Amino acid sequence: MRVVKCKSCGASIVWIKTQKGKNMPCDADAVEYQENYKSKATIVTEDGCVLKASIITPSGGGLAPIIDGKGYIPHWATCPFANNHRTRDNAALSTAPTVAPVLKPETKPSPARTYVADDLDYYADLYADLYPLRRKRN
């Protein structure tokens, strides 16, 4: 594998082709891992398999952990400028509206009352309008 430098932070990285055919930047130093589907750490193996695993760090004593293999940590997990390279997120942020859209209610309010879009008691009042009707049926 060819080692190159990250354009943002200058760290040494390698590009590994995943099994889905996409290139993923990873830290150049390989780490030992133990597969663990509940772990939050992601590991990329040399053959491109992306999996959840616990990273094994050498310790002085205790039980020796079971090592499943060596892999690479994706660089987006360690790069301080990772958010600058997320094109999908950047595009979504630039097109997102600055004000949340006001959703129209599913049922229309009774004509005797007027409501403001920010009125928090709207649904409580609707329930109050319907509750006497339900009582009459019983």
PDB file of C-alpha atoms in Angstrom:
ATOM      1  CA  MET A   1       0.000   0.000   0.000  1.00  0.00           C
ATOM      2  CA  ARG A   2       1.151   3.474  -0.792  1.00  0.00           C
ATOM      3  CA  VAL A   3       1.342   5.910   2.129  1.00  0.00           C
ATOM      4  CA  VAL A   4       0.243   9.487   1.397  1.00  0.00           C
ATOM      5  CA  LYS A   5      -0.396  12.570   3.545  1.00  0.00           C
ATOM      6  CA  CYS A   6      -3.844  13.876   4.481  1.00  0.00           C
ATOM      7  CA  LYS A   7      -4.428  17.229   2.761  1.00  0.00           C
ATOM      8  CA  SER A   8      -6.053  18.686   5.864  1.00  0.00           C
ATOM      9  CA  CYS A   9      -4.073  17.493   8.882  1.00  0.00           C
ATOM     10  CA  GLY A  10      -0.889  16.109   7.302  1.00  0.00           C
ATOM     11  CA  ALA A  11      -1.203  12.652   8.901  1.00  0.00           C
ATOM     12  CA  SER A  12       0.015   9.553   7.058  1.00  0.00           C
ATOM     13  CA  ILE A  13      -2.894   7.678   5.458  1.00  0.00           C
ATOM     14  CA  VAL A  14      -3.439   4.761   3.104  1.00  0.00           C
ATOM     15  CA  TRP A  15      -6.371   4.279   0.724  1.00  0.00           C
ATOM     16  CA  ILE A  16      -8.072   0.878   0.979  1.00  0.00           C
ATOM     17  CA  LYS A  17     -10.689  -0.282  -1.533  1.00  0.00           C
ATOM     18  CA  THR A  18     -13.695  -1.642   0.397  1.00  0.00           C
ATOM     19  CA  GLN A  19     -15.666  -4.701  -0.666  1.00  0.00           C
ATOM     20  CA  LYS A  20     -18.328  -2.365  -2.051  1.00  0.00           C
ATOM     21  CA  GLY A  21     -15.737  -0.851  -4.383  1.00  0.00           C
ATOM     22  CA  LYS A  22     -15.269   2.515  -2.661  1.00  0.00           C
ATOM     23  CA  ASN A  23     -11.914   3.908  -1.581  1.00  0.00           C
ATOM     24  CA  MET A  24     -11.639   4.664   2.141  1.00  0.00           C
ATOM     25  CA  PRO A  25      -8.840   6.702   3.718  1.00  0.00           C
ATOM     26  CA  CYS A  26      -7.346   4.946   6.755  1.00  0.00           C
ATOM     27  CA  ASP A  27      -4.574   5.726   9.208  1.00  0.00           C
ATOM     28  CA  ALA A  28      -1.288   4.249   8.016  1.00  0.00           C
ATOM     29  CA  ASP A  29      -0.532   2.387  11.250  1.00  0.00           C
ATOM     30  CA  ALA A  30      -2.198  -1.030  11.512  1.00  0.00           C
ATOM     31  CA  VAL A  31      -3.847  -1.947  14.833  1.00  0.00           C
ATOM     32  CA  GLU A  32      -4.789  -5.292  16.342  1.00  0.00           C
ATOM     33  CA  TYR A  33      -8.494  -5.823  16.796  1.00  0.00           C
ATOM     34  CA  GLN A  34     -11.059  -8.217  18.219  1.00  0.00           C
ATOM     35  CA  GLU A  35     -14.385  -8.410  16.397  1.00  0.00           C
ATOM     36  CA  ASN A  36     -17.244  -7.011  18.449  1.00  0.00           C
ATOM     37  CA  TYR A  37     -20.486  -6.061  16.711  1.00  0.00           C
ATOM     38  CA  LYS A  38     -21.504  -3.885  19.697  1.00  0.00           C
ATOM     39  CA  SER A  39     -18.343  -1.771  19.539  1.00  0.00           C
ATOM     40  CA  LYS A  40     -18.397   1.781  18.213  1.00  0.00           C
ATOM     41  CA  ALA A  41     -14.959   1.479  16.583  1.00  0.00           C
ATOM     42  CA  THR A  42     -14.793   0.690  12.864  1.00  0.00           C
ATOM     43  CA  ILE A  43     -11.913  -1.293  11.371  1.00  0.00           C
ATOM     44  CA  VAL A  44     -11.010  -1.825   7.704  1.00  0.00           C
ATOM     45  CA  THR A  45      -9.029  -4.958   6.880  1.00  0.00           C
ATOM     46  CA  GLU A  46      -6.495  -5.168   4.051  1.00  0.00           C
ATOM     47  CA  ASP A  47      -8.977  -7.082   1.876  1.00  0.00           C
ATOM     48  CA  GLY A  48     -11.540  -4.251   2.270  1.00  0.00           C
ATOM     49  CA  CYS A  49     -13.866  -5.751   4.861  1.00  0.00           C
ATOM     50  CA  VAL A  50     -15.399  -3.030   7.059  1.00  0.00           C
ATOM     51  CA  LEU A  51     -16.396  -4.294  10.504  1.00  0.00           C
ATOM     52  CA  LYS A  52     -17.109  -3.226  14.062  1.00  0.00           C
ATOM     53  CA  ALA A  53     -14.353  -4.230  16.448  1.00  0.00           C
ATOM     54  CA  SER A  54     -12.614  -3.425  19.706  1.00  0.00           C
ATOM     55  CA  ILE A  55      -9.106  -2.083  19.282  1.00  0.00           C
ATOM     56  CA  ILE A  56      -6.582  -4.053  21.336  1.00  0.00           C
ATOM     57  CA  THR A  57      -4.024  -1.985  23.209  1.00  0.00           C
ATOM     58  CA  PRO A  58      -1.049  -3.672  24.891  1.00  0.00           C
ATOM     59  CA  SER A  59      -1.442  -3.903  28.641  1.00  0.00           C
ATOM     60  CA  GLY A  60       0.936  -4.960  31.363  1.00  0.00           C
ATOM     61  CA  GLY A  61      -1.069  -7.691  33.060  1.00  0.00           C
ATOM     62  CA  GLY A  62      -4.317  -9.582  33.268  1.00  0.00           C
ATOM     63  CA  LEU A  63      -5.780 -11.901  30.693  1.00  0.00           C
ATOM     64  CA  ALA A  64      -4.411 -11.782  27.198  1.00  0.00           C
ATOM     65  CA  PRO A  65      -7.124 -10.684  24.724  1.00  0.00           C
ATOM     66  CA  ILE A  66      -7.989 -12.767  21.710  1.00  0.00           C
ATOM     67  CA  ILE A  67      -6.672 -11.011  18.615  1.00  0.00           C
ATOM     68  CA  ASP A  68      -8.687 -11.603  15.455  1.00  0.00           C
ATOM     69  CA  GLY A  69      -6.301  -9.789  13.142  1.00  0.00           C
ATOM     70  CA  LYS A  70      -4.772  -6.502  12.073  1.00  0.00           C
ATOM     71  CA  GLY A  71      -6.669  -3.711  10.426  1.00  0.00           C
ATOM     72  CA  TYR A  72      -6.746   0.016   9.882  1.00  0.00           C
ATOM     73  CA  ILE A  73      -8.749   2.756  11.580  1.00  0.00           C
ATOM     74  CA  PRO A  74     -10.679   4.943   9.093  1.00  0.00           C
ATOM     75  CA  HIS A  75      -9.077   8.374   8.975  1.00  0.00           C
ATOM     76  CA  TRP A  76     -12.397  10.190   9.399  1.00  0.00           C
ATOM     77  CA  ALA A  77     -12.436   8.855  12.990  1.00  0.00           C
ATOM     78  CA  THR A  78      -9.123  10.536  13.877  1.00  0.00           C
ATOM     79  CA  CYS A  79      -8.843  13.555  11.540  1.00  0.00           C
ATOM     80  CA  PRO A  80      -9.702  16.860  13.242  1.00  0.00           C
ATOM     81  CA  PHE A  81     -10.917  18.243   9.881  1.00  0.00           C
ATOM     82  CA  ALA A  82     -13.148  15.294   8.925  1.00  0.00           C
ATOM     83  CA  ASN A  83     -16.302  17.428   8.749  1.00  0.00           C
ATOM     84  CA  ASN A  84     -14.775  19.528   5.950  1.00  0.00           C
ATOM     85  CA  HIS A  85     -14.654  16.487   3.663  1.00  0.00           C
ATOM     86  CA  ARG A  86     -18.204  15.221   4.121  1.00  0.00           C
ATOM     87  CA  THR A  87     -19.682  16.324   0.804  1.00  0.00           C
ATOM     88  CA  ARG A  88     -23.138  14.862   1.382  1.00  0.00           C
ATOM     89  CA  ASP A  89     -23.464  16.646   4.750  1.00  0.00           C
ATOM     90  CA  ASN A  90     -22.127  19.942   3.379  1.00  0.00           C
ATOM     91  CA  ALA A  91     -24.606  19.871   0.497  1.00  0.00           C
ATOM     92  CA  ALA A  92     -27.477  19.117   2.857  1.00  0.00           C
ATOM     93  CA  LEU A  93     -26.508  21.989   5.151  1.00  0.00           C
ATOM     94  CA  SER A  94     -26.261  24.511   2.344  1.00  0.00           C
ATOM     95  CA  THR A  95     -29.718  23.665   0.949  1.00  0.00           C
ATOM     96  CA  ALA A  96     -31.454  23.263   4.313  1.00  0.00           C
ATOM     97  CA  PRO A  97     -33.939  25.997   5.197  1.00  0.00           C
ATOM     98  CA  THR A  98     -32.956  28.205   8.116  1.00  0.00           C
ATOM     99  CA  VAL A  99     -36.464  28.202   9.604  1.00  0.00           C
ATOM    100  CA  ALA A 100     -38.340  24.997  10.291  1.00  0.00           C
ATOM    101  CA  PRO A 101     -41.391  24.655   8.050  1.00  0.00           C
ATOM    102  CA  VAL A 102     -44.786  25.047   9.675  1.00  0.00           C
ATOM    103  CA  LEU A 103     -46.788  21.871   9.199  1.00  0.00           C
ATOM    104  CA  LYS A 104     -50.488  22.142   8.582  1.00  0.00           C
ATOM    105  CA  PRO A 105     -52.663  20.222  11.029  1.00  0.00           C
ATOM    106  CA  GLU A 106     -54.439  17.108   9.832  1.00  0.00           C
ATOM    107  CA  THR A 107     -57.854  18.275  11.021  1.00  0.00           C
ATOM    108  CA  LYS A 108     -59.287  21.763  10.672  1.00  0.00           C
ATOM    109  CA  PRO A 109     -60.095  23.736  13.826  1.00  0.00           C
ATOM    110  CA  SER A 110     -63.655  24.597  14.670  1.00  0.00           C
ATOM    111  CA  PRO A 111     -64.787  27.883  13.089  1.00  0.00           C
ATOM    112  CA  ALA A 112     -65.558  29.454  16.496  1.00  0.00           C
ATOM    113  CA  ARG A 113     -61.840  29.535  17.451  1.00  0.00           C
ATOM    114  CA  THR A 114     -58.851  31.024  15.723  1.00  0.00           C
ATOM    115  CA  TYR A 115     -55.407  29.521  16.202  1.00  0.00           C
ATOM    116  CA  VAL A 116     -51.875  30.750  15.814  1.00  0.00           C
ATOM    117  CA  ALA A 117     -49.323  28.339  14.305  1.00  0.00           C
ATOM    118  CA  ASP A 118     -47.222  28.491  17.485  1.00  0.00           C
ATOM    119  CA  ASP A 119     -50.160  27.903  19.839  1.00  0.00           C
ATOM    120  CA  LEU A 120     -49.239  24.885  21.937  1.00  0.00           C
ATOM    121  CA  ASP A 121     -52.783  24.323  23.167  1.00  0.00           C
ATOM    122  CA  TYR A 122     -54.126  23.634  19.688  1.00  0.00           C
ATOM    123  CA  TYR A 123     -54.223  19.873  20.037  1.00  0.00           C
ATOM    124  CA  ALA A 124     -55.494  20.079  23.615  1.00  0.00           C
ATOM    125  CA  ASP A 125     -58.360  22.263  22.411  1.00  0.00           C
ATOM    126  CA  LEU A 126     -59.130  19.839  19.600  1.00  0.00           C
ATOM    127  CA  TYR A 127     -59.294  17.037  22.118  1.00  0.00           C
ATOM    128  CA  ALA A 128     -61.560  19.147  24.337  1.00  0.00           C
ATOM    129  CA  ASP A 129     -63.847  19.722  21.356  1.00  0.00           C
ATOM    130  CA  LEU A 130     -64.021  16.002  20.607  1.00  0.00           C
ATOM    131  CA  TYR A 131     -64.239  14.734  24.169  1.00  0.00           C
ATOM    132  CA  PRO A 132     -67.855  15.852  24.836  1.00  0.00           C
ATOM    133  CA  LEU A 133     -68.923  14.199  21.578  1.00  0.00           C
ATOM    134  CA  ARG A 134     -67.364  10.912  22.627  1.00  0.00           C
ATOM    135  CA  ARG A 135     -69.086  11.154  25.974  1.00  0.00           C
ATOM    136  CA  LYS A 136     -72.504  11.543  24.383  1.00  0.00           C
ATOM    137  CA  ARG A 137     -72.039   8.332  22.424  1.00  0.00           C
ATOM    138  CA  ASN A 138     -71.447   6.255  25.573  1.00  0.00           C
TER     139      ASN A 138
END
